[in-house]
């Protein structure tokens, strides 16, 4: 029975920290959506993007220190981080969908179209580049918030398959002397 309680606590804490990481990702995405034409917003978004693996690592280390007597093998660290990333991906996708569907009203996609149109009108843009920009504009016109969020979720799941393996190398601690 104690093992079941430990497993339940393990997964609950992983989901808790995943939700916290999902909040960070949600802020990052909203900064990207709102700051597409603002260098400050994009810089803040990029900063959170770079910091997010370190945030995930600090959450896992905090769990290791508080709940595992500062000992966590690689497998347990990987599973903890994997579930944390799954929860973060799901949470941020949900928040992104809500934002794009009900709050943004197409502003993000219109800003992207304006940026592409401005790029096509730059002096020195060759005909091949203009055709590529026109194809991108047509593709962008057909994207819905739901499709866009599915792509974000797909990218998040790819990150979930790679980053926890790498971060677990830094989180694991097999004995107190390590």
CSV table of N, CA, C and O in Angstrom, one decimal, residues 31-161:
chain,number,residue,atom,x,y,z
A,31,UNK,N,3.3,35.7,-25.0
A,31,UNK,CA,4.2,36.7,-25.4
A,31,UNK,C,4.6,36.7,-26.9
A,31,UNK,O,4.7,37.7,-27.5
A,32,UNK,N,4.7,35.4,-27.4
A,32,UNK,CA,4.9,35.3,-28.8
A,32,UNK,C,3.7,35.8,-29.6
A,32,UNK,O,3.9,36.5,-30.6
A,33,UNK,N,2.5,35.4,-29.3
A,33,UNK,CA,1.3,35.8,-30.0
A,33,UNK,C,1.1,37.3,-30.0
A,33,UNK,O,0.8,37.9,-31.0
A,34,UNK,N,1.3,37.9,-28.8
A,34,UNK,CA,1.1,39.3,-28.7
A,34,UNK,C,2.3,40.2,-29.1
A,34,UNK,O,2.1,41.3,-29.5
A,35,UNK,N,3.4,39.6,-29.0
A,35,UNK,CA,4.6,40.4,-29.3
A,35,UNK,C,5.2,40.1,-30.7
A,35,UNK,O,6.4,40.4,-30.9
A,36,UNK,N,4.5,39.5,-31.6
A,36,UNK,CA,5.0,39.2,-32.9
A,36,UNK,C,5.6,40.4,-33.6
A,36,UNK,O,6.6,40.3,-34.4
A,37,UNK,N,5.1,41.5,-33.4
A,37,UNK,CA,5.6,42.8,-34.0
A,37,UNK,C,6.4,43.6,-33.0
A,37,UNK,O,6.8,44.7,-33.4
A,38,UNK,N,6.6,43.1,-31.8
A,38,UNK,CA,7.4,43.8,-30.8
A,38,UNK,C,8.6,43.1,-30.4
A,38,UNK,O,8.6,41.9,-30.1
A,39,UNK,N,9.8,43.7,-30.6
A,39,UNK,CA,11.0,43.1,-30.3
A,39,UNK,C,11.1,42.7,-28.8
A,39,UNK,O,11.7,41.7,-28.5
A,40,UNK,N,10.6,43.6,-27.9
A,40,UNK,CA,10.6,43.3,-26.5
A,40,UNK,C,9.8,42.0,-26.2
A,40,UNK,O,10.3,41.2,-25.4
A,41,UNK,N,8.6,41.9,-26.7
A,41,UNK,CA,7.9,40.7,-26.5
A,41,UNK,C,8.5,39.4,-27.0
A,41,UNK,O,8.5,38.4,-26.4
A,42,UNK,N,9.1,39.5,-28.2
A,42,UNK,CA,9.9,38.4,-28.8
A,42,UNK,C,11.1,38.0,-28.0
A,42,UNK,O,11.4,36.9,-27.8
A,43,UNK,N,11.8,39.0,-27.4
A,43,UNK,CA,13.0,38.8,-26.6
A,43,UNK,C,12.5,38.1,-25.3
A,43,UNK,O,13.2,37.2,-24.9
A,44,UNK,N,11.4,38.5,-24.7
A,44,UNK,CA,11.0,37.9,-23.5
A,44,UNK,C,10.5,36.5,-23.8
A,44,UNK,O,10.8,35.5,-23.0
A,45,UNK,N,9.9,36.3,-24.9
A,45,UNK,CA,9.5,34.9,-25.3
A,45,UNK,C,10.7,34.0,-25.5
A,45,UNK,O,10.7,32.9,-25.0
A,46,UNK,N,11.7,34.5,-26.2
A,46,UNK,CA,12.9,33.7,-26.4
A,46,UNK,C,13.6,33.4,-25.1
A,46,UNK,O,14.1,32.3,-25.0
A,47,UNK,N,13.6,34.4,-24.2
A,47,UNK,CA,14.3,34.2,-22.9
A,47,UNK,C,13.6,33.0,-22.2
A,47,UNK,O,14.2,32.1,-21.6
A,48,UNK,N,12.2,33.0,-22.2
A,48,UNK,CA,11.5,31.9,-21.5
A,48,UNK,C,11.7,30.6,-22.2
A,48,UNK,O,11.8,29.5,-21.6
A,49,UNK,N,11.8,30.6,-23.5
A,49,UNK,CA,12.1,29.4,-24.3
A,49,UNK,C,13.4,28.8,-23.9
A,49,UNK,O,13.5,27.6,-23.7
A,50,UNK,N,14.4,29.6,-23.8
A,50,UNK,CA,15.8,29.1,-23.5
A,50,UNK,C,15.8,28.7,-22.0
A,50,UNK,O,16.4,27.7,-21.6
A,51,UNK,N,15.1,29.4,-21.1
A,51,UNK,CA,15.1,29.1,-19.7
A,51,UNK,C,14.2,27.9,-19.3
A,51,UNK,O,14.5,27.3,-18.3
A,52,UNK,N,13.3,27.5,-20.2
A,52,UNK,CA,12.3,26.4,-19.8
A,52,UNK,C,13.0,25.1,-19.4
A,52,UNK,O,12.6,24.4,-18.5
A,53,UNK,N,14.0,24.6,-20.1
A,53,UNK,CA,14.7,23.3,-19.7
A,53,UNK,C,15.3,23.5,-18.3
A,53,UNK,O,15.3,22.6,-17.5
A,54,UNK,N,15.9,24.7,-18.0
A,54,UNK,CA,16.5,24.9,-16.7
A,54,UNK,C,15.4,25.0,-15.6
A,54,UNK,O,15.7,24.6,-14.5
A,55,UNK,N,14.3,25.5,-16.0
A,55,UNK,CA,13.2,25.6,-15.0
A,55,UNK,C,12.7,24.2,-14.7
A,55,UNK,O,12.5,23.8,-13.5
A,56,UNK,N,12.6,23.4,-15.8
A,56,UNK,CA,12.2,22.0,-15.6
A,56,UNK,C,13.2,21.2,-14.7
A,56,UNK,O,12.8,20.4,-13.8
A,57,UNK,N,14.4,21.5,-15.0
A,57,UNK,CA,15.5,20.8,-14.2
A,57,UNK,C,15.4,21.3,-12.7
A,57,UNK,O,15.5,20.4,-11.8
A,58,UNK,N,15.2,22.5,-12.5
A,58,UNK,CA,15.1,23.0,-11.1
A,58,UNK,C,13.9,22.4,-10.4
A,58,UNK,O,13.9,22.0,-9.2
A,59,UNK,N,12.7,22.2,-11.1
A,59,UNK,CA,11.6,21.6,-10.5
A,59,UNK,C,11.9,20.1,-10.1
A,59,UNK,O,11.5,19.7,-9.0
A,60,UNK,N,12.5,19.4,-11.0
A,60,UNK,CA,12.9,18.0,-10.7
A,60,UNK,C,13.9,17.9,-9.6
A,60,UNK,O,13.8,17.0,-8.8
A,61,UNK,N,14.8,18.8,-9.6
A,61,UNK,CA,15.8,18.8,-8.4
A,61,UNK,C,15.1,19.1,-7.1
A,61,UNK,O,15.4,18.5,-6.1
A,62,UNK,N,14.2,20.0,-7.2
A,62,UNK,CA,13.4,20.3,-5.9
A,62,UNK,C,12.7,19.1,-5.5
A,62,UNK,O,12.7,18.8,-4.3
A,63,UNK,N,12.0,18.4,-6.4
A,63,UNK,CA,11.3,17.2,-6.0
A,63,UNK,C,12.3,16.2,-5.4
A,63,UNK,O,12.0,15.5,-4.4
A,64,UNK,N,13.4,16.0,-6.1
A,64,UNK,CA,14.4,15.0,-5.6
A,64,UNK,C,14.9,15.4,-4.2
A,64,UNK,O,14.9,14.5,-3.3
A,65,UNK,N,15.1,16.6,-3.9
A,65,UNK,CA,15.6,17.0,-2.6
A,65,UNK,C,14.5,16.9,-1.5
A,65,UNK,O,14.8,16.5,-0.4
A,66,UNK,N,13.3,17.3,-1.9
A,66,UNK,CA,12.2,17.4,-0.9
A,66,UNK,C,11.6,16.0,-0.6
A,66,UNK,O,11.2,15.7,0.5
A,67,UNK,N,11.4,15.2,-1.7
A,67,UNK,CA,10.6,14.0,-1.6
A,67,UNK,C,11.5,12.7,-1.6
A,67,UNK,O,11.0,11.6,-1.3
A,68,UNK,N,12.7,12.7,-2.1
A,68,UNK,CA,13.4,11.5,-2.4
A,68,UNK,C,14.7,11.5,-1.6
A,68,UNK,O,15.7,10.7,-2.0
A,69,UNK,N,14.9,12.3,-0.6
A,69,UNK,CA,16.1,12.3,0.2
A,69,UNK,C,17.3,12.6,-0.6
A,69,UNK,O,18.4,12.0,-0.4
A,70,UNK,N,17.1,13.4,-1.6
A,70,UNK,CA,18.2,13.8,-2.5
A,70,UNK,C,18.8,12.7,-3.3
A,70,UNK,O,20.0,12.7,-3.7
A,71,UNK,N,18.1,11.6,-3.5
A,71,UNK,CA,18.5,10.5,-4.3
A,71,UNK,C,17.5,10.1,-5.3
A,71,UNK,O,16.3,9.9,-5.0
A,72,UNK,N,17.8,10.1,-6.6
A,72,UNK,CA,16.9,9.8,-7.7
A,72,UNK,C,17.7,9.2,-8.8
A,72,UNK,O,18.6,9.9,-9.4
A,73,UNK,N,17.4,8.0,-9.2
A,73,UNK,CA,18.1,7.4,-10.3
A,73,UNK,C,17.6,7.9,-11.6
A,73,UNK,O,16.6,8.7,-11.7
A,74,UNK,N,18.4,7.6,-12.7
A,74,UNK,CA,18.1,8.2,-14.0
A,74,UNK,C,16.7,7.8,-14.5
A,74,UNK,O,15.9,8.7,-15.0
A,75,UNK,N,16.3,6.6,-14.3
A,75,UNK,CA,14.9,6.1,-14.8
A,75,UNK,C,13.8,6.9,-14.1
A,75,UNK,O,12.9,7.4,-14.7
A,76,UNK,N,13.9,7.1,-12.8
A,76,UNK,CA,12.9,7.8,-12.1
A,76,UNK,C,12.9,9.3,-12.5
A,76,UNK,O,11.8,9.9,-12.6
A,77,UNK,N,14.1,9.9,-12.6
A,77,UNK,CA,14.2,11.3,-13.1
A,77,UNK,C,13.6,11.4,-14.5
A,77,UNK,O,12.8,12.4,-14.7
A,78,UNK,N,13.9,10.5,-15.4
A,78,UNK,CA,13.3,10.6,-16.7
A,78,UNK,C,11.8,10.5,-16.7
A,78,UNK,O,11.1,11.2,-17.4
A,79,UNK,N,11.3,9.5,-15.9
A,79,UNK,CA,9.8,9.4,-15.9
A,79,UNK,C,9.1,10.6,-15.3
A,79,UNK,O,8.1,11.1,-15.8
A,80,UNK,N,9.8,11.1,-14.2
A,80,UNK,CA,9.2,12.4,-13.6
A,80,UNK,C,9.2,13.5,-14.6
A,80,UNK,O,8.2,14.2,-14.8
A,81,UNK,N,10.3,13.7,-15.3
A,81,UNK,CA,10.4,14.8,-16.3
A,81,UNK,C,9.5,14.5,-17.5
A,81,UNK,O,8.8,15.5,-18.0
A,82,UNK,N,9.3,13.3,-17.9
A,82,UNK,CA,8.5,12.9,-19.0
A,82,UNK,C,7.0,13.3,-18.7
A,82,UNK,O,6.4,14.0,-19.5
A,83,UNK,N,6.5,12.9,-17.5
A,83,UNK,CA,5.2,13.3,-17.1
A,83,UNK,C,5.0,14.8,-16.9
A,83,UNK,O,4.0,15.4,-17.2
A,84,UNK,N,6.0,15.4,-16.4
A,84,UNK,CA,6.0,16.9,-16.2
A,84,UNK,C,5.9,17.5,-17.6
A,84,UNK,O,5.0,18.4,-17.8
A,85,UNK,N,6.6,17.1,-18.6
A,85,UNK,CA,6.5,17.7,-19.9
A,85,UNK,C,5.2,17.4,-20.6
A,85,UNK,O,4.7,18.3,-21.3
A,86,UNK,N,4.6,16.2,-20.4
A,86,UNK,CA,3.3,15.9,-21.0
A,86,UNK,C,2.3,16.9,-20.4
A,86,UNK,O,1.5,17.4,-21.1
A,87,UNK,N,2.3,17.0,-19.1
A,87,UNK,CA,1.3,17.9,-18.4
A,87,UNK,C,1.5,19.4,-18.9
A,87,UNK,O,0.6,20.1,-19.2
A,88,UNK,N,2.8,19.8,-19.0
A,88,UNK,CA,3.1,21.2,-19.4
A,88,UNK,C,2.6,21.4,-20.9
A,88,UNK,O,2.0,22.4,-21.2
A,89,UNK,N,2.8,20.4,-21.7
A,89,UNK,CA,2.4,20.5,-23.1
A,89,UNK,C,0.9,20.6,-23.2
A,89,UNK,O,0.4,21.4,-24.0
A,90,UNK,N,0.2,19.8,-22.5
A,90,UNK,CA,-1.3,19.8,-22.6
A,90,UNK,C,-1.8,21.1,-22.0
A,90,UNK,O,-2.7,21.7,-22.6
A,91,UNK,N,-1.3,21.5,-20.9
A,91,UNK,CA,-1.8,22.8,-20.3
A,91,UNK,C,-1.5,24.0,-21.2
A,91,UNK,O,-2.4,24.8,-21.5
A,92,UNK,N,-0.3,24.1,-21.8
A,92,UNK,CA,0.0,25.2,-22.6
A,92,UNK,C,-0.8,25.2,-23.9
A,92,UNK,O,-1.2,26.2,-24.5
A,93,UNK,N,-1.1,24.0,-24.5
A,93,UNK,CA,-1.9,23.9,-25.7
A,93,UNK,C,-3.3,24.4,-25.4
A,93,UNK,O,-3.9,25.1,-26.2
A,94,UNK,N,-3.8,24.0,-24.2
A,94,UNK,CA,-5.2,24.4,-23.8
A,94,UNK,C,-5.3,25.9,-23.7
A,94,UNK,O,-6.2,26.6,-24.2
A,95,UNK,N,-4.3,26.5,-23.0
A,95,UNK,CA,-4.3,28.0,-22.8
A,95,UNK,C,-4.1,28.7,-24.2
A,95,UNK,O,-4.7,29.7,-24.5
A,96,UNK,N,-3.2,28.1,-25.0
A,96,UNK,CA,-3.0,28.7,-26.3
A,96,UNK,C,-4.3,28.7,-27.2
A,96,UNK,O,-4.6,29.7,-27.9
A,97,UNK,N,-5.0,27.6,-27.1
A,97,UNK,CA,-6.3,27.5,-27.9
A,97,UNK,C,-7.3,28.5,-27.4
A,97,UNK,O,-7.9,29.2,-28.2
A,98,UNK,N,-7.4,28.6,-26.1
A,98,UNK,CA,-8.4,29.5,-25.5
A,98,UNK,C,-8.0,31.0,-25.9
A,98,UNK,O,-8.8,31.8,-26.3
A,99,UNK,N,-6.7,31.3,-25.8
A,99,UNK,CA,-6.2,32.6,-26.2
A,99,UNK,C,-6.5,32.9,-27.7
A,99,UNK,O,-7.1,33.9,-28.0
A,100,UNK,N,-6.0,32.0,-28.6
A,100,UNK,CA,-6.2,32.2,-30.0
A,100,UNK,C,-7.6,32.2,-30.5
A,100,UNK,O,-8.0,33.0,-31.3
A,101,UNK,N,-8.4,31.4,-29.9
A,101,UNK,CA,-9.8,31.2,-30.3
A,101,UNK,C,-10.7,32.3,-29.8
A,101,UNK,O,-11.6,32.8,-30.5
A,102,UNK,N,-10.6,32.7,-28.5
A,102,UNK,CA,-11.6,33.5,-27.9
A,102,UNK,C,-11.0,34.9,-27.5
A,102,UNK,O,-11.9,35.8,-27.3
A,103,UNK,N,-9.8,35.1,-27.4
A,103,UNK,CA,-9.2,36.4,-27.0
A,103,UNK,C,-8.6,37.2,-28.1
A,103,UNK,O,-8.8,38.4,-28.3
A,104,UNK,N,-7.8,36.5,-28.9
A,104,UNK,CA,-6.9,37.1,-30.0
A,104,UNK,C,-7.8,37.7,-31.2
A,104,UNK,O,-7.4,38.7,-31.8
A,105,UNK,N,-8.8,37.0,-31.5
A,105,UNK,CA,-9.7,37.4,-32.7
A,105,UNK,C,-8.9,37.5,-34.0
A,105,UNK,O,-9.2,38.4,-34.8
A,106,UNK,N,-7.9,36.7,-34.2
A,106,UNK,CA,-7.2,36.7,-35.5
A,106,UNK,C,-6.0,37.7,-35.6
A,106,UNK,O,-5.4,37.8,-36.6
A,107,UNK,N,-5.8,38.4,-34.5
A,107,UNK,CA,-4.7,39.4,-34.6
A,107,UNK,C,-3.4,38.8,-34.9
A,107,UNK,O,-2.6,39.4,-35.6
A,108,UNK,N,-3.1,37.7,-34.2
A,108,UNK,CA,-1.8,37.0,-34.5
A,108,UNK,C,-1.6,36.7,-35.9
A,108,UNK,O,-0.5,37.0,-36.5
A,109,UNK,N,-2.6,36.1,-36.5
A,109,UNK,CA,-2.5,35.6,-37.9
A,109,UNK,C,-2.4,36.8,-38.9
A,109,UNK,O,-1.7,36.8,-39.9
A,110,UNK,N,-3.1,37.9,-38.5
A,110,UNK,CA,-3.1,39.1,-39.4
A,110,UNK,C,-1.7,39.7,-39.3
A,110,UNK,O,-1.2,40.2,-40.3
A,111,UNK,N,-1.1,39.7,-38.1
A,111,UNK,CA,0.2,40.3,-37.9
A,111,UNK,C,1.3,39.5,-38.7
A,111,UNK,O,2.1,40.1,-39.3
A,112,UNK,N,1.1,38.2,-38.7
A,112,UNK,CA,2.0,37.3,-39.5
A,112,UNK,C,1.9,37.6,-41.0
A,112,UNK,O,2.9,37.7,-41.7
A,113,UNK,N,0.6,37.8,-41.4
A,113,UNK,CA,0.4,38.2,-42.8
A,113,UNK,C,1.0,39.5,-43.2
A,113,UNK,O,1.6,39.7,-44.3
A,114,UNK,N,0.9,40.5,-42.3
A,114,UNK,CA,1.5,41.8,-42.6
A,114,UNK,C,3.0,41.7,-42.6
A,114,UNK,O,3.6,42.4,-43.5
A,115,UNK,N,3.6,40.9,-41.8
A,115,UNK,CA,5.1,40.8,-41.8
A,115,UNK,C,5.5,40.1,-43.1
A,115,UNK,O,6.5,40.6,-43.7
A,116,UNK,N,4.8,39.1,-43.5
A,116,UNK,CA,5.1,38.5,-44.8
A,116,UNK,C,5.0,39.4,-46.0
A,116,UNK,O,5.8,39.5,-46.9
A,117,UNK,N,3.9,40.2,-46.0
A,117,UNK,CA,3.6,41.1,-47.1
A,117,UNK,C,4.7,42.2,-47.1
A,117,UNK,O,5.2,42.6,-48.2
A,118,UNK,N,5.1,42.7,-46.0
A,118,UNK,CA,6.2,43.7,-45.9
A,118,UNK,C,7.5,43.1,-46.4
A,118,UNK,O,8.3,43.8,-47.1
A,119,UNK,N,7.7,41.8,-46.1
A,119,UNK,CA,9.0,41.1,-46.6
A,119,UNK,C,9.0,41.0,-48.1
A,119,UNK,O,10.0,41.1,-48.8
A,120,UNK,N,7.8,40.8,-48.7
A,120,UNK,CA,7.7,40.7,-50.2
A,120,UNK,C,7.9,42.0,-50.8
A,120,UNK,O,8.4,42.1,-52.0
A,121,UNK,N,7.6,43.1,-50.1
A,121,UNK,CA,7.8,44.5,-50.7
A,121,UNK,C,9.1,45.1,-50.5
A,121,UNK,O,9.4,46.2,-51.0
A,122,UNK,N,10.0,44.4,-49.8
A,122,UNK,CA,11.4,44.9,-49.6
A,122,UNK,C,12.1,45.1,-50.9
A,122,UNK,O,12.0,44.2,-51.8
A,123,UNK,N,12.9,46.1,-51.1
A,123,UNK,CA,13.7,46.3,-52.3
A,123,UNK,C,14.7,45.1,-52.4
A,123,UNK,O,15.3,44.7,-51.4
A,124,UNK,N,14.9,44.6,-53.6
A,124,UNK,CA,15.9,43.6,-53.8
A,124,UNK,C,15.3,42.2,-53.6
A,124,UNK,O,16.1,41.2,-53.7
A,125,UNK,N,14.0,42.0,-53.3
A,125,UNK,CA,13.4,40.7,-53.1
A,125,UNK,C,13.2,40.1,-54.5
A,125,UNK,O,12.5,40.7,-55.3
A,126,UNK,N,13.8,39.0,-54.8
A,126,UNK,CA,13.7,38.4,-56.1
A,126,UNK,C,12.4,37.7,-56.3
A,126,UNK,O,11.6,37.5,-55.3
A,127,UNK,N,12.1,37.3,-57.5
A,127,UNK,CA,10.8,36.7,-57.9
A,127,UNK,C,10.5,35.4,-57.2
A,127,UNK,O,9.4,35.1,-56.7
A,128,UNK,N,11.6,34.6,-57.0
A,128,UNK,CA,11.4,33.3,-56.4
A,128,UNK,C,11.0,33.5,-54.9
A,128,UNK,O,10.2,32.8,-54.4
A,129,UNK,N,11.6,34.4,-54.2
A,129,UNK,CA,11.3,34.7,-52.9
A,129,UNK,C,9.9,35.2,-52.7
A,129,UNK,O,9.2,34.9,-51.8
A,130,UNK,N,9.5,36.1,-53.7
A,130,UNK,CA,8.1,36.6,-53.6
A,130,UNK,C,7.1,35.5,-53.8
A,130,UNK,O,6.0,35.5,-53.2
A,131,UNK,N,7.4,34.5,-54.7
A,131,UNK,CA,6.5,33.3,-54.8
A,131,UNK,C,6.4,32.5,-53.6
A,131,UNK,O,5.4,32.0,-53.2
A,132,UNK,N,7.6,32.3,-52.9
A,132,UNK,CA,7.6,31.6,-51.6
A,132,UNK,C,6.7,32.3,-50.6
A,132,UNK,O,6.0,31.7,-49.8
A,133,UNK,N,6.9,33.6,-50.5
A,133,UNK,CA,6.1,34.4,-49.6
A,133,UNK,C,4.6,34.3,-49.9
A,133,UNK,O,3.8,34.2,-49.0
A,134,UNK,N,4.3,34.4,-51.2
A,134,UNK,CA,2.9,34.3,-51.6
A,134,UNK,C,2.3,32.9,-51.2
A,134,UNK,O,1.2,32.8,-50.7
A,135,UNK,N,3.1,31.8,-51.3
A,135,UNK,CA,2.7,30.5,-50.9
A,135,UNK,C,2.5,30.4,-49.4
A,135,UNK,O,1.6,29.8,-48.9
A,136,UNK,N,3.4,31.1,-48.7
A,136,UNK,CA,3.3,31.1,-47.2
A,136,UNK,C,2.0,31.9,-46.8
A,136,UNK,O,1.3,31.5,-45.8
A,137,UNK,N,1.7,33.0,-47.5
A,137,UNK,CA,0.5,33.7,-47.2
A,137,UNK,C,-0.7,32.9,-47.4
A,137,UNK,O,-1.7,33.0,-46.6
A,138,UNK,N,-0.8,32.1,-48.5
A,138,UNK,CA,-1.9,31.3,-48.8
A,138,UNK,C,-2.1,30.2,-47.7
A,138,UNK,O,-3.2,29.9,-47.3
A,139,UNK,N,-0.9,29.6,-47.3
A,139,UNK,CA,-1.0,28.6,-46.3
A,139,UNK,C,-1.4,29.2,-45.0
A,139,UNK,O,-2.2,28.6,-44.2
A,140,UNK,N,-1.0,30.4,-44.7
A,140,UNK,CA,-1.3,31.1,-43.4
A,140,UNK,C,-2.8,31.4,-43.4
A,140,UNK,O,-3.5,31.3,-42.3
A,141,UNK,N,-3.4,31.7,-44.5
A,141,UNK,CA,-4.8,32.1,-44.6
A,141,UNK,C,-5.7,30.9,-44.3
A,141,UNK,O,-6.8,31.1,-43.8
A,142,UNK,N,-5.2,29.7,-44.5
A,142,UNK,CA,-6.0,28.5,-44.3
A,142,UNK,C,-5.8,27.9,-42.9
A,142,UNK,O,-6.5,26.9,-42.5
A,143,UNK,N,-4.9,28.5,-42.1
A,143,UNK,CA,-4.7,27.9,-40.7
A,143,UNK,C,-5.8,28.4,-39.8
A,143,UNK,O,-6.0,29.6,-39.7
A,144,UNK,N,-6.3,27.5,-39.0
A,144,UNK,CA,-7.3,27.9,-37.9
A,144,UNK,C,-6.5,27.8,-36.6
A,144,UNK,O,-5.5,27.2,-36.5
A,145,UNK,N,-7.1,28.5,-35.6
A,145,UNK,CA,-6.5,28.4,-34.3
A,145,UNK,C,-6.3,26.9,-33.8
A,145,UNK,O,-5.3,26.5,-33.2
A,146,UNK,N,-7.3,26.1,-34.1
A,146,UNK,CA,-7.2,24.7,-33.7
A,146,UNK,C,-6.1,24.0,-34.4
A,146,UNK,O,-5.3,23.2,-33.8
A,147,UNK,N,-5.9,24.2,-35.7
A,147,UNK,CA,-4.8,23.6,-36.4
A,147,UNK,C,-3.5,24.1,-35.9
A,147,UNK,O,-2.5,23.3,-35.8
A,148,UNK,N,-3.4,25.3,-35.6
A,148,UNK,CA,-2.1,25.9,-35.1
A,148,UNK,C,-1.8,25.3,-33.7
A,148,UNK,O,-0.6,25.0,-33.5
A,149,UNK,N,-2.8,25.2,-32.9
A,149,UNK,CA,-2.6,24.6,-31.6
A,149,UNK,C,-2.2,23.1,-31.7
A,149,UNK,O,-1.3,22.7,-30.9
A,150,UNK,N,-2.7,22.4,-32.6
A,150,UNK,CA,-2.3,21.0,-32.8
A,150,UNK,C,-0.9,20.9,-33.2
A,150,UNK,O,-0.1,20.0,-32.8
A,151,UNK,N,-0.4,21.9,-34.0
A,151,UNK,CA,1.0,21.9,-34.4
A,151,UNK,C,1.9,22.2,-33.2
A,151,UNK,O,2.9,21.6,-33.0
A,152,UNK,N,1.4,23.2,-32.3
A,152,UNK,CA,2.2,23.5,-31.1
A,152,UNK,C,2.2,22.2,-30.2
A,152,UNK,O,3.3,21.9,-29.6
A,153,UNK,N,1.1,21.5,-30.1
A,153,UNK,CA,1.1,20.3,-29.2
A,153,UNK,C,2.0,19.3,-29.8
A,153,UNK,O,2.7,18.6,-29.1
A,154,UNK,N,2.0,19.1,-31.1
A,154,UNK,CA,2.9,18.2,-31.8
A,154,UNK,C,4.4,18.5,-31.5
A,154,UNK,O,5.2,17.7,-31.1
A,155,UNK,N,4.7,19.8,-31.6
A,155,UNK,CA,6.1,20.3,-31.2
A,155,UNK,C,6.4,20.0,-29.7
A,155,UNK,O,7.5,19.6,-29.4
A,156,UNK,N,5.4,20.2,-28.9
A,156,UNK,CA,5.6,20.0,-27.4
A,156,UNK,C,5.9,18.5,-27.2
A,156,UNK,O,6.7,18.1,-26.4
A,157,UNK,N,5.2,17.6,-27.9
A,157,UNK,CA,5.3,16.2,-27.7
A,157,UNK,C,6.7,15.7,-28.2
A,157,UNK,O,7.3,14.8,-27.7
A,158,UNK,N,7.2,16.4,-29.3
A,158,UNK,CA,8.5,16.0,-29.7
A,158,UNK,C,9.5,16.4,-28.6
A,158,UNK,O,10.5,15.7,-28.3
A,159,UNK,N,9.4,17.6,-28.1
A,159,UNK,CA,10.2,18.0,-27.0
A,159,UNK,C,10.1,17.1,-25.8
A,159,UNK,O,11.1,16.8,-25.1
A,160,UNK,N,8.9,16.5,-25.6
A,160,UNK,CA,8.7,15.6,-24.5
A,160,UNK,C,9.5,14.3,-24.7
A,160,UNK,O,9.9,13.6,-23.8
A,161,UNK,N,9.7,13.9,-25.9
A,161,UNK,CA,10.4,12.7,-26.2
A,161,UNK,C,11.9,12.9,-26.1
A,161,UNK,O,12.7,11.9,-26.0
